[in-house]
CSV table of C-alpha atoms in Angstrom, one decimal:
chain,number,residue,atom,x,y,z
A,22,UNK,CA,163.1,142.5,-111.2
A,23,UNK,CA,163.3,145.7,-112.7
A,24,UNK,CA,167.3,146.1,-111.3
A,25,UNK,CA,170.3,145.0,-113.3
A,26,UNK,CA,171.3,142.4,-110.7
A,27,UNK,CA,168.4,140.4,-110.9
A,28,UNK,CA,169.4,137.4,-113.2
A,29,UNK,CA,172.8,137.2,-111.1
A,30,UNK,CA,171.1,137.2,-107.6
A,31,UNK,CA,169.3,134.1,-106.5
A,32,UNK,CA,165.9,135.2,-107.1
A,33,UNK,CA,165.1,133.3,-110.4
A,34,UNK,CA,166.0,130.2,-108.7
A,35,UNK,CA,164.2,130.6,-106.2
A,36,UNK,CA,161.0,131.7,-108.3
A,37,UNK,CA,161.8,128.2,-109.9
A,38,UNK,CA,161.9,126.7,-106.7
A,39,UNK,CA,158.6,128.2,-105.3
A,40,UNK,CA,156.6,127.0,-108.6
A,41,UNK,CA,158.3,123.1,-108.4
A,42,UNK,CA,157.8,122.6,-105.3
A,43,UNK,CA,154.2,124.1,-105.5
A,44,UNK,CA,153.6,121.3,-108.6
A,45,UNK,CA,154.8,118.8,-106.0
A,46,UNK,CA,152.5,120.0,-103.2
A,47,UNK,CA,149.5,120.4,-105.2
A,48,UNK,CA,150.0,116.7,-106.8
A,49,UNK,CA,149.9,115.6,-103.1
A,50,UNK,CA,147.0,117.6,-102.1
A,51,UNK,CA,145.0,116.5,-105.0
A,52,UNK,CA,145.7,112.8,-104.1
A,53,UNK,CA,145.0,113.3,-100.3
A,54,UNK,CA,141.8,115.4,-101.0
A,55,UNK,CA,141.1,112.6,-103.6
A,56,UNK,CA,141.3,110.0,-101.6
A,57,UNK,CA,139.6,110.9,-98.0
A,58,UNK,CA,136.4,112.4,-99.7
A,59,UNK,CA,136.2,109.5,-101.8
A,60,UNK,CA,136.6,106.8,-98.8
A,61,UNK,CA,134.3,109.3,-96.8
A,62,UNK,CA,131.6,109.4,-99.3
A,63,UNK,CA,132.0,105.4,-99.8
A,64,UNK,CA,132.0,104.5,-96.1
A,65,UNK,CA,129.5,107.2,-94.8
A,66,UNK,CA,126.4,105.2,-95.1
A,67,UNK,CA,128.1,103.1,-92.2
A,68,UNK,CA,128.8,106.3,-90.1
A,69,UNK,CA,132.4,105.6,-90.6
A,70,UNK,CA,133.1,107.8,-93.6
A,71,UNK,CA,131.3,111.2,-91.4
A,72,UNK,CA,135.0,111.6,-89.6
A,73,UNK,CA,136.8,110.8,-93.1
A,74,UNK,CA,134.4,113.5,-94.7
A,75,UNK,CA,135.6,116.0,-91.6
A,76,UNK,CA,138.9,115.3,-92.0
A,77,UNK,CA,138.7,116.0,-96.1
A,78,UNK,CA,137.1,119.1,-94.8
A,79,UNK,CA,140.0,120.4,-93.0
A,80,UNK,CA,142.2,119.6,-95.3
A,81,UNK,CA,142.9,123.0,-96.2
A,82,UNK,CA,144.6,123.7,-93.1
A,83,UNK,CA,147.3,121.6,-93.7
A,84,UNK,CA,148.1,122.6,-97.0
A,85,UNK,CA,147.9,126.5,-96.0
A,86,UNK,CA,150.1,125.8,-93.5
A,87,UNK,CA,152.5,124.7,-96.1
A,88,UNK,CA,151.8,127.2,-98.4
A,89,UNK,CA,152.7,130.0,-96.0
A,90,UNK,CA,155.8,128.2,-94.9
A,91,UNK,CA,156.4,128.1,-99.2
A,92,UNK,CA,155.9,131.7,-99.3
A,93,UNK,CA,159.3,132.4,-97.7
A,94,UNK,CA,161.0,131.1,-101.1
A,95,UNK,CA,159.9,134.4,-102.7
A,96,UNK,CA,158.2,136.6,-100.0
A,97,UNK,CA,160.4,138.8,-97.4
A,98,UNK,CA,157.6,139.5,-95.1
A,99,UNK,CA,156.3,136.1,-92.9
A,100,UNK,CA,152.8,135.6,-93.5
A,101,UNK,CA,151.2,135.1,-89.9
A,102,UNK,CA,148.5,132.3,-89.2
A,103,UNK,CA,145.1,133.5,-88.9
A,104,UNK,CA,143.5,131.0,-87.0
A,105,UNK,CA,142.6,131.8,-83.4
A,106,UNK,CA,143.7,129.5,-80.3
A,107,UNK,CA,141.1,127.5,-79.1
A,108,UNK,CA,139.7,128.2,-75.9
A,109,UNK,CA,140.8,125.0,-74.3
A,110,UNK,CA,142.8,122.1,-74.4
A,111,UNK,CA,142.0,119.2,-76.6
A,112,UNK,CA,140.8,117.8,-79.8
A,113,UNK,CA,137.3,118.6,-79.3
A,114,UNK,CA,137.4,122.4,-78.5
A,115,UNK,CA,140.5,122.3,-81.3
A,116,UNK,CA,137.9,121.2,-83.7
A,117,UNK,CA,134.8,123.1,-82.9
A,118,UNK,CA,137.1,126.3,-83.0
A,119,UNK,CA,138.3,125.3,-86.6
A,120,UNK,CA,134.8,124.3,-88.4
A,121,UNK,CA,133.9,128.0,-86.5
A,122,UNK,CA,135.8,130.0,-88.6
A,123,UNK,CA,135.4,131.3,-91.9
A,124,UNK,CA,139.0,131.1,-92.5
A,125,UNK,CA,138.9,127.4,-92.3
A,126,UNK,CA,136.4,127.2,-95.2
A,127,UNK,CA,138.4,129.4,-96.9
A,128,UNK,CA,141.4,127.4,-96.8
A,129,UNK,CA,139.2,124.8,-97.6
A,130,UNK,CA,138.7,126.6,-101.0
A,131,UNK,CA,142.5,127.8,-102.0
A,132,UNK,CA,143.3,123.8,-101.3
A,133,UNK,CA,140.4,122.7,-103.9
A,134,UNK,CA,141.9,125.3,-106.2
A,135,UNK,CA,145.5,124.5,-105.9
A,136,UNK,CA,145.1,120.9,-106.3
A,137,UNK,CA,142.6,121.1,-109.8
A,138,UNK,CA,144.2,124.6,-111.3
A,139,UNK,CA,146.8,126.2,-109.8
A,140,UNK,CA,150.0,122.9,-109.8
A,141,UNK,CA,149.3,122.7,-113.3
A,142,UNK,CA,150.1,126.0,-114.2
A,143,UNK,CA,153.0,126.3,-111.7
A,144,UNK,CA,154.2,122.7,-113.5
A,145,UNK,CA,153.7,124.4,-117.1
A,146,UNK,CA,155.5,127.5,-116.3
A,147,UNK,CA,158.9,125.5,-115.2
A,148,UNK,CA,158.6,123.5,-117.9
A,149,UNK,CA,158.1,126.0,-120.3
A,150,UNK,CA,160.2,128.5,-118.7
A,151,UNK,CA,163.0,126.6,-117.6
A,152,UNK,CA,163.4,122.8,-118.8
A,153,UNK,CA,162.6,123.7,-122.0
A,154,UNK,CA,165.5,126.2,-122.3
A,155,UNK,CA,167.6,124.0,-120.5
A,156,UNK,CA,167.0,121.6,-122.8
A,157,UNK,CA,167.9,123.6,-125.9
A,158,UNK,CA,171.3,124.8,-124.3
A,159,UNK,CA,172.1,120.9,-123.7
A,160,UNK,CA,171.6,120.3,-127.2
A,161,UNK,CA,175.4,120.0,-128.5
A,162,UNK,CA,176.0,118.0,-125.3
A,163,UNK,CA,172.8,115.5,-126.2
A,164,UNK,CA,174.7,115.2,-130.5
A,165,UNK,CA,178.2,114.6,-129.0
A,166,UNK,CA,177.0,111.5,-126.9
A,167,UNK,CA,173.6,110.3,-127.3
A,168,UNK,CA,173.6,111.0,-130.6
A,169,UNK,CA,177.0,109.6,-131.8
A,170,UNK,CA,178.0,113.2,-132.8
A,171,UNK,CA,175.6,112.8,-136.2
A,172,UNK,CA,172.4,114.2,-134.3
A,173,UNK,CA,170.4,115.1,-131.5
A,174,UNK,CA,166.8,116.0,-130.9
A,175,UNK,CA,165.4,119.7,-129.7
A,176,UNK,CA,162.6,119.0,-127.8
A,177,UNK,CA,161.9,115.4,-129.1
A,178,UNK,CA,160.3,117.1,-132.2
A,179,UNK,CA,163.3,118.7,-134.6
A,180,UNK,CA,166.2,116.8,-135.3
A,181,UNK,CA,169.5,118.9,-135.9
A,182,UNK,CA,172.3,117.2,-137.7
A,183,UNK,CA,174.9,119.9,-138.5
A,184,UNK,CA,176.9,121.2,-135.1
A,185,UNK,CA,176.4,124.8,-136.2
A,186,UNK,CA,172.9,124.0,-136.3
A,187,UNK,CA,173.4,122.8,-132.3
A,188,UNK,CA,175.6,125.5,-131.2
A,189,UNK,CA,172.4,128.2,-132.4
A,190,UNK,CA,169.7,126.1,-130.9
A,191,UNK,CA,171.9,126.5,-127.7
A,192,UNK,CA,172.6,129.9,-128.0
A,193,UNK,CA,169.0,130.3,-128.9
A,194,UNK,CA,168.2,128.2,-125.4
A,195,UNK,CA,170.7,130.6,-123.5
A,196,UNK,CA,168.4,134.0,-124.4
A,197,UNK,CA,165.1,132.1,-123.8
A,198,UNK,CA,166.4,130.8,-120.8
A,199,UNK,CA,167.2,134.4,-119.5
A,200,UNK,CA,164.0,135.1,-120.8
A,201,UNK,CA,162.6,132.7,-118.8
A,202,UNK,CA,163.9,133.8,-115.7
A,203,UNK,CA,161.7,136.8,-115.7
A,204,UNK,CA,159.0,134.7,-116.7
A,205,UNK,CA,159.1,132.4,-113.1
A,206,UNK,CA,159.7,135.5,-111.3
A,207,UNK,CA,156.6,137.1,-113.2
A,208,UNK,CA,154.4,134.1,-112.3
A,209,UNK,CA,155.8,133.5,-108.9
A,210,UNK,CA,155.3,136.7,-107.7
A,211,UNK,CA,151.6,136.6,-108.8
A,212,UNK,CA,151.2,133.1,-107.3
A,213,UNK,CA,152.3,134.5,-104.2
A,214,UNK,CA,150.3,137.4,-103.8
A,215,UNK,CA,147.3,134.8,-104.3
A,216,UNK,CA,148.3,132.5,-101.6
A,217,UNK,CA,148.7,135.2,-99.6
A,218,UNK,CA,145.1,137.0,-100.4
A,219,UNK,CA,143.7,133.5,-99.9
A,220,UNK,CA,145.6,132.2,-96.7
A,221,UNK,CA,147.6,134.9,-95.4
A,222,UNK,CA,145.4,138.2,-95.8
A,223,UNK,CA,147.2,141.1,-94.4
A,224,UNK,CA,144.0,142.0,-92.4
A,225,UNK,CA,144.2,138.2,-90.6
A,226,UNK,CA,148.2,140.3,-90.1
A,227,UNK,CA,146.8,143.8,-88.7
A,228,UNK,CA,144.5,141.6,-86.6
A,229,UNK,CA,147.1,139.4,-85.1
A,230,UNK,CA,149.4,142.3,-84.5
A,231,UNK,CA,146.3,144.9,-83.0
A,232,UNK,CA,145.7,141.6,-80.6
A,233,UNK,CA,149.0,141.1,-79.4
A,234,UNK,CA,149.9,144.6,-79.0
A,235,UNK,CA,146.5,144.6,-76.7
A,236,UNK,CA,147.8,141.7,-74.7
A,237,UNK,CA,151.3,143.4,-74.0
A,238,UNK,CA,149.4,146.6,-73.1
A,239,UNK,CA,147.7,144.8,-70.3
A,240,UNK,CA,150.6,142.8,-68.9
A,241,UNK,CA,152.4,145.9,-69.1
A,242,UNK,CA,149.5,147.3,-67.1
A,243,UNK,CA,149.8,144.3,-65.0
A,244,UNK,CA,153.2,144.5,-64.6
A,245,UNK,CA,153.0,148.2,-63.1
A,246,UNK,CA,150.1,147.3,-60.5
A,247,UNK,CA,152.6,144.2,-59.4
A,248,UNK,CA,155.3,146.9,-58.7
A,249,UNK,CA,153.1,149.6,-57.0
A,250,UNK,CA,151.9,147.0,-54.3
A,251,UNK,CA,155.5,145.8,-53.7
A,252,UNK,CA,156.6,149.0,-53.4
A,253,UNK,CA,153.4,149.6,-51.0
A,254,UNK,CA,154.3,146.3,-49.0
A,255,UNK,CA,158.1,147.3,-49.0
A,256,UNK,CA,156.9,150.7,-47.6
A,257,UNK,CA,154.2,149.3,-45.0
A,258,UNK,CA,156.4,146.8,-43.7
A,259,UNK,CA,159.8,148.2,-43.5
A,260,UNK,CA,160.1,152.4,-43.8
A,261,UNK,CA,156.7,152.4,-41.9
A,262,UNK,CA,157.4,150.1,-39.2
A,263,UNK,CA,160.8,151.7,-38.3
A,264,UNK,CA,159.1,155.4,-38.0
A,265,UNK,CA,156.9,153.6,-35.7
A,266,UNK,CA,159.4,152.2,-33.7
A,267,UNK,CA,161.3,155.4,-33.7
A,268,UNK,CA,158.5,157.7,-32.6
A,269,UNK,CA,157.6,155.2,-29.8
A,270,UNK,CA,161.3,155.5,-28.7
A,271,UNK,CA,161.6,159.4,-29.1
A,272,UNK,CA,157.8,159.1,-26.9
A,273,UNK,CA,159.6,157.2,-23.9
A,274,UNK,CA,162.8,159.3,-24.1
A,275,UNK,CA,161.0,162.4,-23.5
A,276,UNK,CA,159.3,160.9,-20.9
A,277,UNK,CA,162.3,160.2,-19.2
A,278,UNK,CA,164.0,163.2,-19.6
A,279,UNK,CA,164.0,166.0,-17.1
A,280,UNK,CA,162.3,169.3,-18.1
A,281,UNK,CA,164.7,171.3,-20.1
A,282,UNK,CA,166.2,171.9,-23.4
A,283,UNK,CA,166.8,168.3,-23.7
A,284,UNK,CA,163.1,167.4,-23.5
A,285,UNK,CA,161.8,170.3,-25.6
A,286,UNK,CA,164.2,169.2,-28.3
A,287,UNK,CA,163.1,165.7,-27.7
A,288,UNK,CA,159.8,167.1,-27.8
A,289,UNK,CA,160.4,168.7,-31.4
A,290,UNK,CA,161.4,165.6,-32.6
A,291,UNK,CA,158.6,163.6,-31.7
A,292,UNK,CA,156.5,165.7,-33.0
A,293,UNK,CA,158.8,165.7,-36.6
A,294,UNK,CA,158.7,161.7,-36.4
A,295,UNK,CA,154.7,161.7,-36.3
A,296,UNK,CA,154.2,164.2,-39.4
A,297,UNK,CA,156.7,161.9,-41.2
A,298,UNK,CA,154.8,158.8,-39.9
A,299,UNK,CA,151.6,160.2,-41.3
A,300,UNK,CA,153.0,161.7,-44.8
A,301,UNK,CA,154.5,158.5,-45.1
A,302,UNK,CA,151.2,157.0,-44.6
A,303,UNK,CA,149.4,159.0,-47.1
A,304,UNK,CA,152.4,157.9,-49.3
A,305,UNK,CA,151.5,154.4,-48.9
A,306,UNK,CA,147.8,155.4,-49.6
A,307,UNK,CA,148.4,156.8,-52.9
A,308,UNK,CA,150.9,154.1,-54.3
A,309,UNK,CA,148.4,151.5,-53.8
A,310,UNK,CA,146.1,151.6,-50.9
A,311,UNK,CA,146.0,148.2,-48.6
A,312,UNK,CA,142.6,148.1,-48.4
A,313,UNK,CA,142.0,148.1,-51.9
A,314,UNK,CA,144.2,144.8,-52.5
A,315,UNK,CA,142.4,143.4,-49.1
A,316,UNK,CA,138.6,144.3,-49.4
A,317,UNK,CA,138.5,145.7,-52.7
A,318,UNK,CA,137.0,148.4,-54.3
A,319,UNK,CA,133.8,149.4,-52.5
A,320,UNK,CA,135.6,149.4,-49.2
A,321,UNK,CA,138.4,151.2,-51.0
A,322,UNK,CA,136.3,154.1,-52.3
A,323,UNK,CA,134.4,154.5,-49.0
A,324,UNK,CA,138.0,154.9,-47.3
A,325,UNK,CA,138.8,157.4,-49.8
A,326,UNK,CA,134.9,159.6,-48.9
A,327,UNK,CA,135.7,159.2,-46.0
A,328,UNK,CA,139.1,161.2,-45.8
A,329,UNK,CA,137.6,163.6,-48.5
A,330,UNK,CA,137.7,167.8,-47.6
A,331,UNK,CA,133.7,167.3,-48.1
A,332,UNK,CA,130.8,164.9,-47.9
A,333,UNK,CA,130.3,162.1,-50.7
A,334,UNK,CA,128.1,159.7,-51.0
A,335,UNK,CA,128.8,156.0,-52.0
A,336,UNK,CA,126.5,153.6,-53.4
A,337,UNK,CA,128.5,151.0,-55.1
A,338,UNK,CA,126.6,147.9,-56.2
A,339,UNK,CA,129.0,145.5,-56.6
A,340,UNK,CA,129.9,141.8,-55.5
A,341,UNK,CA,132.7,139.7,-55.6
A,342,UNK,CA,136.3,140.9,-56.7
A,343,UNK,CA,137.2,142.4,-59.8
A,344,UNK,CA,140.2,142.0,-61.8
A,345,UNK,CA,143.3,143.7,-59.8
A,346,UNK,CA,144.1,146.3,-62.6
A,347,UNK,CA,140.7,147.3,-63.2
A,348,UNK,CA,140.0,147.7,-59.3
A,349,UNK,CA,142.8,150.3,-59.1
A,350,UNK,CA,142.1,151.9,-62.2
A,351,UNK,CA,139.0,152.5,-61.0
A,352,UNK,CA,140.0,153.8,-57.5
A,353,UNK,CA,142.1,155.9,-58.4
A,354,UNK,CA,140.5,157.7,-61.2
A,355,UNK,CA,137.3,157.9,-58.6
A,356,UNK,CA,140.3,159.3,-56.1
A,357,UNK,CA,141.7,162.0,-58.5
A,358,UNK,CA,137.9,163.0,-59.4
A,359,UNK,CA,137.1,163.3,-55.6
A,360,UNK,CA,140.7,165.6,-55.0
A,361,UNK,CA,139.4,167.8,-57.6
A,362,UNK,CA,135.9,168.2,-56.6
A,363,UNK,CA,137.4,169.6,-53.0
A,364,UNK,CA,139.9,171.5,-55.0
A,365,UNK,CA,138.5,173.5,-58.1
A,366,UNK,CA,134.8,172.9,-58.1
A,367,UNK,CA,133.6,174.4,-54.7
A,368,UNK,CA,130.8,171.9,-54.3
A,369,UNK,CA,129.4,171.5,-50.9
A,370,UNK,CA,128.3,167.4,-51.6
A,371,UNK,CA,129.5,164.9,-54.0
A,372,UNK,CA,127.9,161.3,-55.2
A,373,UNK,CA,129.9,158.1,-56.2
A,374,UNK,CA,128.0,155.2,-57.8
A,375,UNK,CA,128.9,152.2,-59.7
A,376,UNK,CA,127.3,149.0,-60.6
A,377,UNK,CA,128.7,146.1,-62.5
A,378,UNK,CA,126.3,144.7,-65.7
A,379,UNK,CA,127.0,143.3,-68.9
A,380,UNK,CA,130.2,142.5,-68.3
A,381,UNK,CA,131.3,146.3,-68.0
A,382,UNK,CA,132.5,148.1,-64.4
A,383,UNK,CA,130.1,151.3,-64.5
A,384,UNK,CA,131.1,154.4,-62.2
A,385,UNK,CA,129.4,158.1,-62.2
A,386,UNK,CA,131.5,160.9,-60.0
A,387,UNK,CA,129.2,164.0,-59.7
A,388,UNK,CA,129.6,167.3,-57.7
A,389,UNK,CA,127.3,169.8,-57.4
A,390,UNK,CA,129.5,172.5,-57.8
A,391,UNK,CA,130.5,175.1,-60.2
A,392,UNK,CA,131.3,172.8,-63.4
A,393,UNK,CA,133.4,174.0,-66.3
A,394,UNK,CA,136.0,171.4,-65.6
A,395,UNK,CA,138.1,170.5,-68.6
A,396,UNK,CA,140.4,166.9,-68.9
A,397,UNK,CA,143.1,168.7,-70.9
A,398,UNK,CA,143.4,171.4,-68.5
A,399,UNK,CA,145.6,169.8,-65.9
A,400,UNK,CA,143.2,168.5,-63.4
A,401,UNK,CA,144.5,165.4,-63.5
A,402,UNK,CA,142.5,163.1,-65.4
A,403,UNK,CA,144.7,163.0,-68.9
A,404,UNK,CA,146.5,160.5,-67.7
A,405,UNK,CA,143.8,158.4,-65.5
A,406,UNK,CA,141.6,158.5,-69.0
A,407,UNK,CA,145.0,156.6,-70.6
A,408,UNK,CA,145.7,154.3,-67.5
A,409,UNK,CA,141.7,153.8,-68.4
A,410,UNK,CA,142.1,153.4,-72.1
A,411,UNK,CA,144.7,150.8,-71.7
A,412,UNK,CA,142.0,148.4,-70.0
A,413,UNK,CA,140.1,149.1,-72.9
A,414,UNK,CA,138.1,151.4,-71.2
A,415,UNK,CA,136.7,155.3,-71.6
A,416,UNK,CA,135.6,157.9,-69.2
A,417,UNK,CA,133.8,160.4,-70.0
A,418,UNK,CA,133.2,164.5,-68.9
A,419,UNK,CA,130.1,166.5,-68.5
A,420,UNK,CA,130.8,169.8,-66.7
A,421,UNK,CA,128.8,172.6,-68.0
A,422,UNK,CA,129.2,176.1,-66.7
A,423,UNK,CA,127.3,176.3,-63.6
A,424,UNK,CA,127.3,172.6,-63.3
A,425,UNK,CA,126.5,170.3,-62.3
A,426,UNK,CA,129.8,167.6,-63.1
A,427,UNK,CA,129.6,164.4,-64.2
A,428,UNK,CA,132.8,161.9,-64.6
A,429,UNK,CA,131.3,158.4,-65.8
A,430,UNK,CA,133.8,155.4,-66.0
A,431,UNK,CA,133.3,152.2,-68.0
A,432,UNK,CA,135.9,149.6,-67.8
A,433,UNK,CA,134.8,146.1,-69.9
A,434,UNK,CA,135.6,143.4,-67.1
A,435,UNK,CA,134.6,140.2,-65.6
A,436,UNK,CA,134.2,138.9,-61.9
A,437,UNK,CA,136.8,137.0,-60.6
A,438,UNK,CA,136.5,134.2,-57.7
A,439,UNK,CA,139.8,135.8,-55.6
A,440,UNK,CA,139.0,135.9,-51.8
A,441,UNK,CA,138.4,139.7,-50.7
């Protein structure tokens, strides 16, 4: 408002246009509201008023909904609905989930407000600020025809007979009514930023945002776990199975051959092929081991203590399946942990437990070795604790100089009813 475009730009009409049609909602909402609590307090002695009284109740939904969609008129920046989806289909869950939340009530109350207080005032403030005006720059028209050219009336109280008299109430109309365009952009900015405080809060906005950003984390998360086992599968079934198929052929050629430099290169190669067949193997392992996505993560874990440089114990308490993301989460970061134990710590035993309880995956990796492990140090776990983090999880390190070390995992997750 404060540039020198303003009364040229569209702006002041549509500050007019947000405060009329805000008189004409809030005349509706005060004959709906009227009306349903009236025939709900009238007819609830019969029981039939109780779903009248309900409905008056969530009245304020309706009209919020309207009044955000209203806000557009003189607000760049969409105000977002703050009610949550309910947990199922239907009317029933629907309305449960609505007389739940606090923001229905408070809807409840901006609608009571709009339809005793707030039309008025947006009706007053176009009339004074606009039709009034209007009405006072119309005022030569209103002598030269209603008024047979000998007079006219301002604002059905003065009567102007003179034209010189009509052409300055006109001009006088002109500067209020350029007055009056700061005046509905004034009042319809403050109306706004009500509205929005009421029904819109920017919190209800941060909160919506913070929620959907979580949900696109996961099915990104999701989305990378779908890849990493078809890249395992495509690996398993077709790189895999033609090393195998080569190595078995390079086995009967060199029986077959006659000694000599044939065989012994024949030899060599076989030899080559089998150290490809098991890298490859490990390969597969790492990207997403099969007996993770076929047993899960207990067998998964003991696979991986099994194949460790030293001894681990497992004692992992858990039954059914667990969601597929936090299963390999969770084996790999007890994976990585394991790798480093054999690698830096030089402990001669290490434990793995984990337990599921109160809805959270619980895991403990300890070593008894030499501790002083650090997560920023690049052992590894920097970017396990984000893989970790986008789960809504945290792990945790306790490695004090002369250890023992401690990695404890929690993961918030549910049990789901997927064969193993």
């Amino acid at each position: 408002m404060s540039g020198p475009g303003f009364l040229l730009s569209s702006w002041p009409w549509r500050a007019a246009g947000y405060l009329l049609t805000g008189a004409v909602t809030g005349v509706v909402a005060l004959v709906v509201i009227a009306a349903t609590a009236a025939a709900g307090a009238v007819l609830a002695l019969v029981l039939v008023g109780i779903p009248l009284l309900v409905l008056a109740a969530l009245t304020g939904i309706p009209v919020a909904w309207v009044e955000r969609h209203r806000m557009r008129l003189i607000d760049a920046d969409p105000a977002v609905d703050p009610h949550r989806a309910p947990a199922a289909h239907g009317l029933w869950p629907w309305l449960t989930t609505r007389m739940r939340e606090q923001v229905t009530w408070r809807e409840l109350g901006h609608a009571l407000l709009f339809a005793v207080v707030l039309w008025p005032v947006d009706a007053l403030v176009v009339a004074v600020a606009l039709l009034c005006p209007l009405s006072m720059v119309a005022t030569p028209l209103l002598m030269a025809t209603v008024g047979g050219g000998q007079e006219a009336k301002v604002l059905k109280q003065w009567t102007v007979t003179t034209w010189p008299a009509a052409s300055g109430i006109a001009v006088l109309g002109v500067v209020l009514l350029l007055l009056g365009a700061y005046v509905l952009g004034v009042v319809a900015g403050a109306r706004a930023g009500l509205t929005r405080l009421l029904v819109a809060p920017r919190e209800a906005e941060l909160g919506t945002r913070v929620v959907e950003l979580t949900r696109s984390r996961l099915r990104l998360v999701d989305a990378f776990e779908a890849e990493r086992r078809r890249i395992e599968r495509d690996l398993h079934d077709g790189a895999q199975q033609r090393l195998v198929g080569l190595t078995m052929t390079l086995g009967l050629a060199r029986l077959d051959a006659p000694p000599g430099p044939v065989a012994d290169q024949l030899e060599k190669a076989h030899e080559e092929a089998d150290q490809v067949l098991a890298e490859l193997r490990e390969l597969i392992r790492g990207i997403h081991p099969k007996v993770l996505s076929d047993h899960g993560l207990p067998a998964a874990v003991a696979d991986a203590a099994d194949r460790s440089a030293i001894p681990v114990d497992v004692d992992l308490a858990l039954s059914g399946r667990l969601p597929q993301a936090v299963e390999a989460a969770a084996y790999f970061v007890v994976r990585e942990a394991l790798t480093n134990v054999a690698r830096h710590s030089a402990a001669s035993r290490a434990e793995v437990r984990g337990s599921h309880r109160d809805g959270r995956l619980l895991l403990e990796v300890r070593d008894n070795g030499r501790g002083g492990a650090d997560a920023g140090a690049g052992t590894g776990l920097t970017g396990l604790a984000d893989r970790v983090s986008a789960l809504d999880g945290r792990i945790s390190l306790s490695s004090p100089p002369g250890g023992p070390t401690l990695l404890r995992v929690e993961i918030p997750c549910v049990r789901t009813d997927r064969s193993a």
